[in-house]
């Protein structure tokens, strides 16, 4: 499928909270289930275009929204009268998918997590000092220092001023670069403000053809020029400030485990956490003794 044909499959829906969602929808065929794809940061739903093309051709239903929230995404499924659904989240989309599993597990057939494993609710204290719970000893480098920049008041403006440097770093060909220029505290700000550049990873450089890459760039330019990065950066601001703690407290410990089938897909060279590291982190940030419920 071309990007143009995918864009024709988009719809809009206003939820009960008055939030307007823009999402791709394709009905299932031949009794196949539907897949809810939830993107991460800094992404748009169109980044799933390869998955949309592949699974639509096989008859699977597809609901692929631009991210806003977890409960609202279930409303989209209800609006489309979709019953049998797998939810798949990438990066911060894995966090959203985790909360979907905590609150609406019976509504889904199973869950998939890409790059980031299941994320447990954090009801005890905000992660206001990422340095206190980074996994440097386990990973060999400071992994969460960039949270300080992404939650800073001027993060949006800084990224906007240095967009080329930002996208180069996010999609860097050199898999070692994030360990030095992205993850350590202060490193990403230095990279951006010095307008550093680097080669793109093959999946970007070879994105089917230049025409497709150009079309995707146009979509990104339009969306992120119109609204900036305020919305995507709120994932970090909420986590660091602890603004979601009250919501987390409302989720009973009994709903933490996922009994439905779960798939995890990680990378050996990305900046994301391994399943082992995710488990270590979950136990590090839970109240003492709560890991017995995992």
CSV table of C-alpha atoms in Angstrom, one decimal:
chain,number,residue,atom,x,y,z
A,1,UNK,CA,0.0,0.0,0.0
A,2,UNK,CA,1.2,3.5,-0.7
A,3,UNK,CA,1.2,6.2,1.9
A,4,UNK,CA,-1.4,8.1,-0.1
A,5,UNK,CA,-3.8,5.1,0.0
A,6,UNK,CA,-3.1,4.6,3.8
A,7,UNK,CA,-4.0,8.3,4.4
A,8,UNK,CA,-7.4,7.7,2.7
A,9,UNK,CA,-8.2,5.2,5.4
A,10,UNK,CA,-8.0,7.7,8.3
A,11,UNK,CA,-11.0,8.7,10.3
A,12,UNK,CA,-11.8,11.1,13.1
A,13,UNK,CA,-13.7,10.4,16.3
A,14,UNK,CA,-14.4,12.6,19.3
A,15,UNK,CA,-14.4,10.7,22.6
A,16,UNK,CA,-16.7,11.2,25.6
A,17,UNK,CA,-14.0,13.4,27.1
A,18,UNK,CA,-14.2,15.7,24.1
A,19,UNK,CA,-10.8,14.6,22.7
A,20,UNK,CA,-10.6,14.3,18.9
A,21,UNK,CA,-8.7,11.2,17.7
A,22,UNK,CA,-7.3,10.8,14.2
A,23,UNK,CA,-6.7,7.1,13.3
A,24,UNK,CA,-6.4,4.7,10.6
A,25,UNK,CA,-9.1,2.0,10.4
A,26,UNK,CA,-9.5,-1.1,8.3
A,27,UNK,CA,-12.2,-3.7,9.0
A,28,UNK,CA,-11.1,-7.3,9.5
A,29,UNK,CA,-11.9,-9.9,6.8
A,30,UNK,CA,-12.5,-13.6,6.9
A,31,UNK,CA,-13.0,-13.8,10.7
A,32,UNK,CA,-9.5,-12.4,11.4
A,33,UNK,CA,-9.0,-10.4,14.6
A,34,UNK,CA,-8.1,-6.7,14.7
A,35,UNK,CA,-4.8,-5.3,15.8
A,36,UNK,CA,-4.5,-2.0,17.8
A,37,UNK,CA,-1.1,-0.5,17.0
A,38,UNK,CA,0.0,2.2,19.6
A,39,UNK,CA,3.0,4.3,18.6
A,40,UNK,CA,5.7,5.7,20.8
A,41,UNK,CA,7.9,8.8,21.0
A,42,UNK,CA,8.4,10.8,18.9
A,43,UNK,CA,6.1,9.2,16.4
A,44,UNK,CA,2.9,9.3,14.5
A,45,UNK,CA,0.5,6.5,13.6
A,46,UNK,CA,1.7,6.6,10.0
A,47,UNK,CA,5.0,5.1,11.2
A,48,UNK,CA,3.1,1.8,11.3
A,49,UNK,CA,2.7,2.0,7.5
A,50,UNK,CA,4.7,-1.2,6.9
A,51,UNK,CA,2.6,-3.1,9.5
A,52,UNK,CA,-0.6,-1.6,8.0
A,53,UNK,CA,0.4,-2.8,4.5
A,54,UNK,CA,1.4,-6.3,5.7
A,55,UNK,CA,-1.5,-7.1,8.0
A,56,UNK,CA,-4.2,-5.6,5.9
A,57,UNK,CA,-3.1,-7.8,3.0
A,58,UNK,CA,-3.7,-10.8,5.3
A,59,UNK,CA,-7.2,-9.7,6.3
A,60,UNK,CA,-6.5,-8.5,9.8
A,61,UNK,CA,-8.5,-5.5,11.0
A,62,UNK,CA,-6.5,-2.4,12.0
A,63,UNK,CA,-7.0,0.5,14.4
A,64,UNK,CA,-3.9,2.8,14.4
A,65,UNK,CA,-4.4,6.0,16.3
A,66,UNK,CA,-2.3,9.1,16.9
A,67,UNK,CA,-1.6,8.8,20.6
A,68,UNK,CA,-3.6,10.6,23.2
A,69,UNK,CA,-4.7,8.2,26.0
A,70,UNK,CA,-5.5,4.6,26.9
A,71,UNK,CA,-9.2,4.8,27.8
A,72,UNK,CA,-10.0,6.8,24.7
A,73,UNK,CA,-8.5,4.1,22.5
A,74,UNK,CA,-10.9,1.6,23.9
A,75,UNK,CA,-13.6,4.0,23.0
A,76,UNK,CA,-12.4,4.0,19.4
A,77,UNK,CA,-12.7,0.2,19.4
A,78,UNK,CA,-16.2,0.4,20.8
A,79,UNK,CA,-17.1,3.1,18.2
A,80,UNK,CA,-16.0,0.8,15.4
A,81,UNK,CA,-17.7,-2.2,17.0
A,82,UNK,CA,-14.5,-4.2,17.1
A,83,UNK,CA,-14.6,-7.2,19.4
A,84,UNK,CA,-11.6,-9.4,19.0
A,85,UNK,CA,-8.5,-7.3,19.4
A,86,UNK,CA,-4.7,-7.6,20.0
A,87,UNK,CA,-3.0,-4.5,21.4
A,88,UNK,CA,0.6,-3.8,20.3
A,89,UNK,CA,2.6,-0.9,21.7
A,90,UNK,CA,6.0,0.5,20.9
A,91,UNK,CA,8.2,2.6,23.2
A,92,UNK,CA,5.8,4.9,25.2
A,93,UNK,CA,3.0,3.0,23.3
A,94,UNK,CA,4.1,0.1,25.4
A,95,UNK,CA,3.3,2.1,28.5
A,96,UNK,CA,-0.1,2.9,27.1
A,97,UNK,CA,-0.6,-0.8,26.2
A,98,UNK,CA,0.4,-1.8,29.7
A,99,UNK,CA,-2.3,0.4,31.2
A,100,UNK,CA,-4.8,-1.0,28.7
A,101,UNK,CA,-3.9,-4.4,30.0
A,102,UNK,CA,-4.3,-3.3,33.6
A,103,UNK,CA,-7.7,-1.8,33.1
A,104,UNK,CA,-9.3,-3.6,30.1
A,105,UNK,CA,-7.6,-7.0,30.0
A,106,UNK,CA,-10.8,-8.9,29.4
A,107,UNK,CA,-11.5,-6.7,26.4
A,108,UNK,CA,-8.4,-8.1,24.5
A,109,UNK,CA,-7.1,-11.3,23.1
A,110,UNK,CA,-3.5,-10.6,23.9
A,111,UNK,CA,-0.8,-7.9,24.1
A,112,UNK,CA,2.5,-7.1,22.3
A,113,UNK,CA,5.3,-4.9,23.6
A,114,UNK,CA,8.1,-3.6,21.3
A,115,UNK,CA,11.4,-2.1,22.6
A,116,UNK,CA,9.9,-1.6,26.1
A,117,UNK,CA,8.4,-4.4,28.2
A,118,UNK,CA,5.2,-4.1,30.3
A,119,UNK,CA,5.3,-1.0,32.6
A,120,UNK,CA,3.7,-1.4,36.0
A,121,UNK,CA,1.7,1.4,37.6
A,122,UNK,CA,3.9,3.6,39.9
A,123,UNK,CA,1.6,4.6,42.9
A,124,UNK,CA,4.3,5.5,45.5
A,125,UNK,CA,6.5,8.3,44.3
A,126,UNK,CA,7.3,10.3,41.1
A,127,UNK,CA,10.4,9.4,39.1
A,128,UNK,CA,11.6,13.0,39.6
A,129,UNK,CA,15.3,12.0,39.7
A,130,UNK,CA,15.9,9.5,37.0
A,131,UNK,CA,19.6,9.2,38.1
A,132,UNK,CA,18.4,7.5,41.2
A,133,UNK,CA,16.9,4.6,39.3
A,134,UNK,CA,19.0,4.4,36.2
A,135,UNK,CA,20.5,1.0,35.4
A,136,UNK,CA,24.0,2.1,34.8
A,137,UNK,CA,25.5,-0.9,36.6
A,138,UNK,CA,23.4,-3.4,34.7
A,139,UNK,CA,23.7,-1.8,31.3
A,140,UNK,CA,27.1,-0.2,31.4
A,141,UNK,CA,25.9,3.3,30.7
A,142,UNK,CA,23.5,5.9,32.2
A,143,UNK,CA,20.2,5.1,30.4
A,144,UNK,CA,17.6,7.7,31.6
A,145,UNK,CA,19.5,11.0,31.7
A,146,UNK,CA,17.6,12.3,28.7
A,147,UNK,CA,14.4,12.4,30.7
A,148,UNK,CA,15.7,15.5,32.4
A,149,UNK,CA,15.9,17.3,29.0
A,150,UNK,CA,12.6,16.0,27.6
A,151,UNK,CA,10.7,17.2,30.8
A,152,UNK,CA,12.5,20.6,30.8
A,153,UNK,CA,10.3,23.7,30.1
A,154,UNK,CA,12.3,24.6,27.0
A,155,UNK,CA,12.5,21.1,25.5
A,156,UNK,CA,10.0,21.8,22.8
A,157,UNK,CA,11.6,25.1,21.7
A,158,UNK,CA,15.1,23.5,21.7
A,159,UNK,CA,14.0,20.6,19.5
A,160,UNK,CA,12.2,22.9,17.1
A,161,UNK,CA,15.3,25.0,16.7
A,162,UNK,CA,17.5,22.0,16.0
A,163,UNK,CA,15.1,19.6,14.3
A,164,UNK,CA,17.6,18.1,11.9
A,165,UNK,CA,20.0,17.3,14.7
A,166,UNK,CA,17.2,15.8,16.7
A,167,UNK,CA,15.9,13.5,14.0
A,168,UNK,CA,19.5,12.4,13.1
A,169,UNK,CA,20.1,11.4,16.7
A,170,UNK,CA,16.8,9.6,17.0
A,171,UNK,CA,17.5,7.6,13.9
A,172,UNK,CA,21.3,7.4,14.1
A,173,UNK,CA,23.0,4.7,12.0
A,174,UNK,CA,25.7,4.3,14.7
A,175,UNK,CA,24.0,2.2,17.4
A,176,UNK,CA,26.6,3.3,19.9
A,177,UNK,CA,25.8,7.0,19.6
A,178,UNK,CA,22.7,7.0,22.0
A,179,UNK,CA,24.9,5.8,24.8
A,180,UNK,CA,27.0,8.9,24.6
A,181,UNK,CA,25.0,11.6,22.9
A,182,UNK,CA,21.4,10.7,23.9
A,183,UNK,CA,21.1,8.9,27.2
A,184,UNK,CA,23.6,10.5,29.7
A,185,UNK,CA,22.4,13.6,31.6
A,186,UNK,CA,22.8,16.7,29.5
A,187,UNK,CA,24.2,14.9,26.5
A,188,UNK,CA,21.2,15.4,24.2
A,189,UNK,CA,21.1,19.2,24.9
A,190,UNK,CA,24.8,19.5,24.0
A,191,UNK,CA,24.2,17.5,20.8
A,192,UNK,CA,21.2,19.7,19.7
A,193,UNK,CA,22.6,23.1,20.6
A,194,UNK,CA,25.8,22.3,18.7
A,195,UNK,CA,23.7,21.3,15.7
A,196,UNK,CA,25.5,18.0,15.5
A,197,UNK,CA,24.7,15.7,12.6
A,198,UNK,CA,25.1,12.0,11.8
A,199,UNK,CA,24.1,9.4,9.2
A,200,UNK,CA,20.7,7.8,9.3
A,201,UNK,CA,20.1,4.1,10.0
A,202,UNK,CA,19.5,1.9,7.0
A,203,UNK,CA,15.8,1.6,7.7
A,204,UNK,CA,15.5,5.4,7.2
A,205,UNK,CA,18.0,5.7,4.4
A,206,UNK,CA,16.4,2.9,2.3
A,207,UNK,CA,12.8,3.6,3.2
A,208,UNK,CA,11.4,1.9,0.1
A,209,UNK,CA,12.2,4.9,-2.2
A,210,UNK,CA,13.0,8.6,-1.9
A,211,UNK,CA,9.4,9.4,-2.8
A,212,UNK,CA,8.1,7.6,0.2
A,213,UNK,CA,10.7,9.1,2.5
A,214,UNK,CA,9.8,12.6,1.2
A,215,UNK,CA,6.0,12.0,1.8
A,216,UNK,CA,6.7,10.9,5.3
A,217,UNK,CA,8.9,13.9,5.9
A,218,UNK,CA,6.1,16.2,4.7
A,219,UNK,CA,3.6,14.5,7.1
A,220,UNK,CA,6.1,15.0,10.0
A,221,UNK,CA,6.8,18.6,9.1
A,222,UNK,CA,3.1,19.4,8.9
A,223,UNK,CA,2.1,17.7,12.2
A,224,UNK,CA,5.1,18.8,14.3
A,225,UNK,CA,5.1,22.4,12.9
A,226,UNK,CA,1.4,22.7,13.7
A,227,UNK,CA,1.5,21.4,17.3
A,228,UNK,CA,5.2,21.2,18.1
A,229,UNK,CA,6.4,18.6,20.5
A,230,UNK,CA,4.4,19.7,23.5
A,231,UNK,CA,2.1,16.7,23.4
A,232,UNK,CA,4.7,14.0,22.9
A,233,UNK,CA,6.9,15.5,25.6
A,234,UNK,CA,4.1,15.2,28.1
A,235,UNK,CA,4.8,11.5,28.4
A,236,UNK,CA,8.1,12.5,30.1
A,237,UNK,CA,6.7,15.4,32.0
A,238,UNK,CA,3.9,13.3,33.5
A,239,UNK,CA,6.3,10.5,34.5
A,240,UNK,CA,8.9,12.8,36.1
A,241,UNK,CA,6.3,15.0,37.9
A,242,UNK,CA,4.3,12.0,39.2
A,243,UNK,CA,1.1,13.5,37.8
A,244,UNK,CA,-0.2,10.1,37.1
A,245,UNK,CA,0.3,8.7,40.6
A,246,UNK,CA,-3.4,9.1,41.6
A,247,UNK,CA,-4.4,7.1,38.5
A,248,UNK,CA,-1.9,4.4,39.3
A,249,UNK,CA,-3.3,4.2,42.9
A,250,UNK,CA,-6.7,3.4,41.4
A,251,UNK,CA,-5.4,0.2,39.8
A,252,UNK,CA,-5.5,-2.7,42.3
A,253,UNK,CA,-2.5,-4.9,42.6
A,254,UNK,CA,-4.6,-7.9,41.5
A,255,UNK,CA,-4.9,-6.3,38.1
A,256,UNK,CA,-1.1,-6.0,37.6
A,257,UNK,CA,-0.5,-9.5,36.2
A,258,UNK,CA,-1.4,-10.1,32.6
A,259,UNK,CA,-3.0,-13.5,32.1
A,260,UNK,CA,-3.6,-13.1,28.4
A,261,UNK,CA,-0.9,-14.1,25.8
A,262,UNK,CA,2.0,-11.6,25.7
A,263,UNK,CA,4.7,-11.0,23.1
A,264,UNK,CA,7.9,-9.0,23.6
A,265,UNK,CA,10.1,-7.8,20.8
A,266,UNK,CA,13.4,-6.2,21.8
A,267,UNK,CA,16.5,-4.9,20.0
A,268,UNK,CA,20.1,-5.7,20.7
A,269,UNK,CA,21.4,-2.2,19.6
A,270,UNK,CA,18.6,0.2,20.6
A,271,UNK,CA,18.4,2.5,23.6
A,272,UNK,CA,15.4,0.6,24.9
A,273,UNK,CA,15.4,-1.7,27.9
A,274,UNK,CA,15.9,-5.4,27.7
A,275,UNK,CA,13.2,-7.6,29.4
A,276,UNK,CA,15.7,-8.2,32.2
A,277,UNK,CA,16.3,-4.5,32.7
A,278,UNK,CA,12.6,-3.8,32.6
A,279,UNK,CA,12.0,-6.4,35.4
A,280,UNK,CA,14.8,-4.8,37.4
A,281,UNK,CA,13.4,-1.4,36.9
A,282,UNK,CA,9.9,-2.4,37.9
A,283,UNK,CA,11.1,-3.9,41.1
A,284,UNK,CA,13.2,-0.8,41.8
A,285,UNK,CA,10.3,1.6,41.6
A,286,UNK,CA,7.6,-0.4,43.2
A,287,UNK,CA,6.8,0.0,46.9
A,288,UNK,CA,8.8,-2.5,49.0
A,289,UNK,CA,7.3,-6.0,48.8
A,290,UNK,CA,5.1,-5.3,45.9
A,291,UNK,CA,7.2,-7.4,43.5
A,292,UNK,CA,5.7,-10.4,45.1
A,293,UNK,CA,2.6,-9.6,43.0
A,294,UNK,CA,4.4,-9.7,39.7
